[in-house]
Tab-separated table of C-alpha atoms in Angstrom:
chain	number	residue	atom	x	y	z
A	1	UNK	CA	111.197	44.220	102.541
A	2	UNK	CA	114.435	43.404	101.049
A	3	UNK	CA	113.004	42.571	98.284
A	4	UNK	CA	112.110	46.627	97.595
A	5	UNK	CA	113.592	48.587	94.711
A	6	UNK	CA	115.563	50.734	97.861
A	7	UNK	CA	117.292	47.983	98.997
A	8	UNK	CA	118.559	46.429	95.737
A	9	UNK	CA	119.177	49.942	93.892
A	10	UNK	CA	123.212	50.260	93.371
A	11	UNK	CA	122.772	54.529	93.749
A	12	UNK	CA	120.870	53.614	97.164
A	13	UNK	CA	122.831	56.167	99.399
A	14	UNK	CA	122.138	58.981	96.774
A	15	UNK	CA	118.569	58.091	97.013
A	16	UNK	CA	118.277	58.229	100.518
A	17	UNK	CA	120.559	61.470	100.788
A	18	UNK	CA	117.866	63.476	98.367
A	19	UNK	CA	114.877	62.130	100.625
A	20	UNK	CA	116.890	63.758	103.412
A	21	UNK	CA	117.410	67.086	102.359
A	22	UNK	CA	113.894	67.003	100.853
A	23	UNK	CA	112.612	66.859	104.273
A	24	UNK	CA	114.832	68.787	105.964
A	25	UNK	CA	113.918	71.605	103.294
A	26	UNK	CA	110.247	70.610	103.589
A	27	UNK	CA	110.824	71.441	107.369
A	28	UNK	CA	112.703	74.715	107.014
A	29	UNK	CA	109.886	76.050	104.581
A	30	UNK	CA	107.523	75.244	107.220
A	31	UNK	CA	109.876	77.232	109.536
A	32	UNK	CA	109.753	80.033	106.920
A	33	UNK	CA	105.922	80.181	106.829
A	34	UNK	CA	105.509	79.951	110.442
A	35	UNK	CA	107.478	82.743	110.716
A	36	UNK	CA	105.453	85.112	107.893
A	37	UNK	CA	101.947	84.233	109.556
A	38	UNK	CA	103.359	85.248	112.798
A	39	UNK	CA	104.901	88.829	111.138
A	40	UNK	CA	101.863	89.364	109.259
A	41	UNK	CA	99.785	88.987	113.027
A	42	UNK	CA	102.158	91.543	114.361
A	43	UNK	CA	102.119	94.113	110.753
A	44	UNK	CA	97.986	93.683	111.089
A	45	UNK	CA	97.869	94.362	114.724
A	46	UNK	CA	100.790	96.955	114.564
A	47	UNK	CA	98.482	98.312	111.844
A	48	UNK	CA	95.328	98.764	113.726
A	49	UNK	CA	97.161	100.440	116.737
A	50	UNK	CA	98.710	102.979	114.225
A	51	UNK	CA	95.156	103.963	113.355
A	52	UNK	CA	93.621	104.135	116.930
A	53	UNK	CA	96.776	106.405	117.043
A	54	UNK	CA	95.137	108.361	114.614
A	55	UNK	CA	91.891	108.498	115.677
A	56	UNK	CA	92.879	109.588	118.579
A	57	UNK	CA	94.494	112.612	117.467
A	58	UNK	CA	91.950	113.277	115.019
A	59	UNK	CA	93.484	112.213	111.853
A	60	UNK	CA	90.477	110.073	110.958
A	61	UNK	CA	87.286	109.405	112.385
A	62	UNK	CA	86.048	105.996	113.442
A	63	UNK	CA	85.448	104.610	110.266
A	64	UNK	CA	88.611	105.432	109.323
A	65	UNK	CA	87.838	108.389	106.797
A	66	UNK	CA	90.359	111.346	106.568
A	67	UNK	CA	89.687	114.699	109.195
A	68	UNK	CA	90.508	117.563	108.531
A	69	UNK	CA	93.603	116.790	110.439
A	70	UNK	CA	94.426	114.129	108.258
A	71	UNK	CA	93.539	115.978	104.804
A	72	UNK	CA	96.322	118.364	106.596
A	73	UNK	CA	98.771	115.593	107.137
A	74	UNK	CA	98.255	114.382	103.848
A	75	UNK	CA	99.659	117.081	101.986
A	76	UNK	CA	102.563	117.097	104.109
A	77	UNK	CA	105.705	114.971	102.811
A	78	UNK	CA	108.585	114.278	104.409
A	79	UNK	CA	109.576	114.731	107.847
A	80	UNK	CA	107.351	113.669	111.052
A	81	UNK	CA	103.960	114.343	109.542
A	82	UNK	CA	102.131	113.545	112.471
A	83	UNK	CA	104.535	115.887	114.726
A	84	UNK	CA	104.850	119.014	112.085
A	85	UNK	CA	100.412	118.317	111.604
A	86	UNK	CA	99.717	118.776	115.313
A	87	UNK	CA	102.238	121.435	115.631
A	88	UNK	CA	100.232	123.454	112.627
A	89	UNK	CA	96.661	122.844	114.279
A	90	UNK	CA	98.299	123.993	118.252
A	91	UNK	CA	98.823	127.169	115.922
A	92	UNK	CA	102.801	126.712	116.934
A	93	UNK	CA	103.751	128.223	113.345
A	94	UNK	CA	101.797	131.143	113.949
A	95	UNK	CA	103.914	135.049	113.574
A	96	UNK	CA	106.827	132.931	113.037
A	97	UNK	CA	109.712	134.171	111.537
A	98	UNK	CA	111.550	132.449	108.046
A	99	UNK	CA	114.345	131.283	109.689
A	100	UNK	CA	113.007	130.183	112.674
A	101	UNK	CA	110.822	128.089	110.585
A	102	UNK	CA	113.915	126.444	108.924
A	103	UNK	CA	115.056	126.096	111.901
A	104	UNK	CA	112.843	124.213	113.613
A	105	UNK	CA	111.795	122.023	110.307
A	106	UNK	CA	115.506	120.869	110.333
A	107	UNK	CA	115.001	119.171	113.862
A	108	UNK	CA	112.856	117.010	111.997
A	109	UNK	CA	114.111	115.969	108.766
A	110	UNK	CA	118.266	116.061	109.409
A	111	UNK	CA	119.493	111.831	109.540
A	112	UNK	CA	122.616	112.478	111.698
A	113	UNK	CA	123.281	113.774	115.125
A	114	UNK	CA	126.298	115.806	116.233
A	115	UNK	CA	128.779	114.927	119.314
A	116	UNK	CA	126.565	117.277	120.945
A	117	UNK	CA	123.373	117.483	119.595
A	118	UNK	CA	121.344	119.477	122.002
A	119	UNK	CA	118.807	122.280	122.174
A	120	UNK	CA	119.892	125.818	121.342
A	121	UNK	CA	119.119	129.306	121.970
A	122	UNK	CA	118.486	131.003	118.384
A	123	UNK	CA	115.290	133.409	119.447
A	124	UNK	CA	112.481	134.019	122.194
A	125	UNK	CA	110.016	132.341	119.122
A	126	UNK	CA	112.190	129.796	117.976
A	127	UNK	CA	112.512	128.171	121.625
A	128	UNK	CA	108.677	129.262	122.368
A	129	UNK	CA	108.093	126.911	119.277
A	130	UNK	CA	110.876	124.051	120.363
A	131	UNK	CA	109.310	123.603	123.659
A	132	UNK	CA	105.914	123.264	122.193
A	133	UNK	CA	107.394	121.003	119.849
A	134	UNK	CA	109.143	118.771	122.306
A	135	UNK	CA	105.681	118.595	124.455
A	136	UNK	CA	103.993	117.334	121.099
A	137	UNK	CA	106.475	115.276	120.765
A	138	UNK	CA	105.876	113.522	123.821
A	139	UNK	CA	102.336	113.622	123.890
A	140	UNK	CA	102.229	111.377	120.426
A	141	UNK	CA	105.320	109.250	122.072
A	142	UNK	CA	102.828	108.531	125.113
A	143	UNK	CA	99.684	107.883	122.948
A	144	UNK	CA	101.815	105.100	120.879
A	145	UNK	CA	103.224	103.270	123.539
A	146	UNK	CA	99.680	103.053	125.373
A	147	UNK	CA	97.994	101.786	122.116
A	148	UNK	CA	101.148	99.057	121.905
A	149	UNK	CA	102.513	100.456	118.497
A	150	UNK	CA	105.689	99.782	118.089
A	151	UNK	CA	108.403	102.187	118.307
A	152	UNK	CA	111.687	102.435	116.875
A	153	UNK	CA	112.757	105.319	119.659
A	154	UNK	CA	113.622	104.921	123.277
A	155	UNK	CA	111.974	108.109	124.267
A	156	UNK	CA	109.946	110.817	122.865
A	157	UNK	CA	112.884	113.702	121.358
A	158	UNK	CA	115.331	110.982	119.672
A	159	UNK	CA	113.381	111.846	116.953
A	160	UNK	CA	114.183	115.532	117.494
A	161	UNK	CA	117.716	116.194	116.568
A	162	UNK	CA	118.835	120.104	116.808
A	163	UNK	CA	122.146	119.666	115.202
A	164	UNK	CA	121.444	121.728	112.299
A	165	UNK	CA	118.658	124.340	113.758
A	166	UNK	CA	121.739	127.137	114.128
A	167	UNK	CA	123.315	126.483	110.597
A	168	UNK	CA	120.085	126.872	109.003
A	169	UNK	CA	118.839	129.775	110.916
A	170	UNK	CA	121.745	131.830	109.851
A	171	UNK	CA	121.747	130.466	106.809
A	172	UNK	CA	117.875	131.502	106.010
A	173	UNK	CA	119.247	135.132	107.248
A	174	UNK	CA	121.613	135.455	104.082
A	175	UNK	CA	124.694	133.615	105.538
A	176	UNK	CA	126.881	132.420	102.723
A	177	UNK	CA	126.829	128.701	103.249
A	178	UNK	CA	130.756	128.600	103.836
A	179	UNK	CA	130.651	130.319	106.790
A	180	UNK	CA	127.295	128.630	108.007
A	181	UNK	CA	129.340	124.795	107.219
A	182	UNK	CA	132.141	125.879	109.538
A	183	UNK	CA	129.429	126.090	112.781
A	184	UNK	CA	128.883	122.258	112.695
A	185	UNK	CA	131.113	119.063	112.241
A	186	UNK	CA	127.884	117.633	109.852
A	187	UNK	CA	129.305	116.937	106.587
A	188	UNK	CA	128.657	119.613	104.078
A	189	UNK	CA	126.469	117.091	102.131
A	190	UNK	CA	124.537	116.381	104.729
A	191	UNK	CA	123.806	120.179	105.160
A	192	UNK	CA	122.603	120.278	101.661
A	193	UNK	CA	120.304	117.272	101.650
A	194	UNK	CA	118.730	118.658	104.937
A	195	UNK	CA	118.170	121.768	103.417
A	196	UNK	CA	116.752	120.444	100.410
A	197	UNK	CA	114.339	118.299	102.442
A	198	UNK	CA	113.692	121.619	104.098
A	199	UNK	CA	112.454	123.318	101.142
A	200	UNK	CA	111.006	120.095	99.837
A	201	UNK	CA	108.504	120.118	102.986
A	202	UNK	CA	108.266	123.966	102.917
């Protein structure tokens, strides 16, 4: 033994301080790909609860081809697709007026939330269609949690935020956008991006 190479080589201690981190980054890569098999487990099975979800509400059938539902949904961007869909097919859009319709798309697609960000009172159809909405809301909220998807929210309207529904209401009734700003503390380029969104989805 003390006879080997190791033992008589003058740069011994350099030698044996490579083979160390070698295996300690031998072990951390095995570490690393533990971890990836493990989140690609969860991303497949998270995956195939997403489309029960789906099935479920009609979106696709069991062999996972498009509805008409989904063909719907498709042809949707932006927003909560699966939330604006199932309000179109509950016929929640129906005699609706322009800027209720704003309105009630901006619940959807705005990225902040005010101090207060609550429902308001804007017409009889434009809380007719925020209930309905808020009931959709929680049915799809339900159906995710019972086919274990995993959910970003802690309950079924934190995706809902109402901050901007009275801004863009009187805004879609000729408001200059001044005086529309100067109802919310939402920066004013946040009002513009959620309006363009609006008319993006629209």
């Amino acid at each position: 033994l003390l006879q080997c190479p190791l033992f008589t080589c003058e740069q011994r201690s350099v030698h044996l301080a490579s083979a160390q981190e070698l295996r300690d980054s031998k072990s951390e890569l095995s570490k690393i790909e533990s971890s990836l098999v493990s989140f690609s487990l969860q991303s497949n099975h998270d995956y195939e609860n997403k489309m029960r979800v789906l099935q479920q509400l009609s979106f696709i059938d069991e062999k996972g081809c498009l509805l008409i539902k989904g063909k719907v949904a498709k042809e949707i961007s932006g927003g909560e697709v699966l939330l604006l869909t199932e309000l179109l097919f509950n016929r929640g859009l129906r005699d609706i007026e322009p800027e209720d319709l704003v309105a009630l798309v901006s619940t959807l697609v705005i990225e902040e939330k005010k101090d207060k960000d609550i429902e308001v009172y804007l017409s009889d159809n434009y809380n007719r269609i925020q209930e309905l909405l808020i009931n959709l809301a929680e049915k799809i909220y339900k159906l995710e949690i019972d086919m274990g998807v995993m959910v970003e929210q802690d309950n079924a309207t934190e995706k809902l935020h109402f901050g901007l529904a009275e801004v863009v209401y009187y805004w879609a009734q000729g408001k200059d956008f001044k005086s529309v700003s100067e109802m919310t503390t939402i920066h004013e380029g946040s009002i513009v991006r959620a309006i363009m969104r609006i008319e993006y989805i629209l």
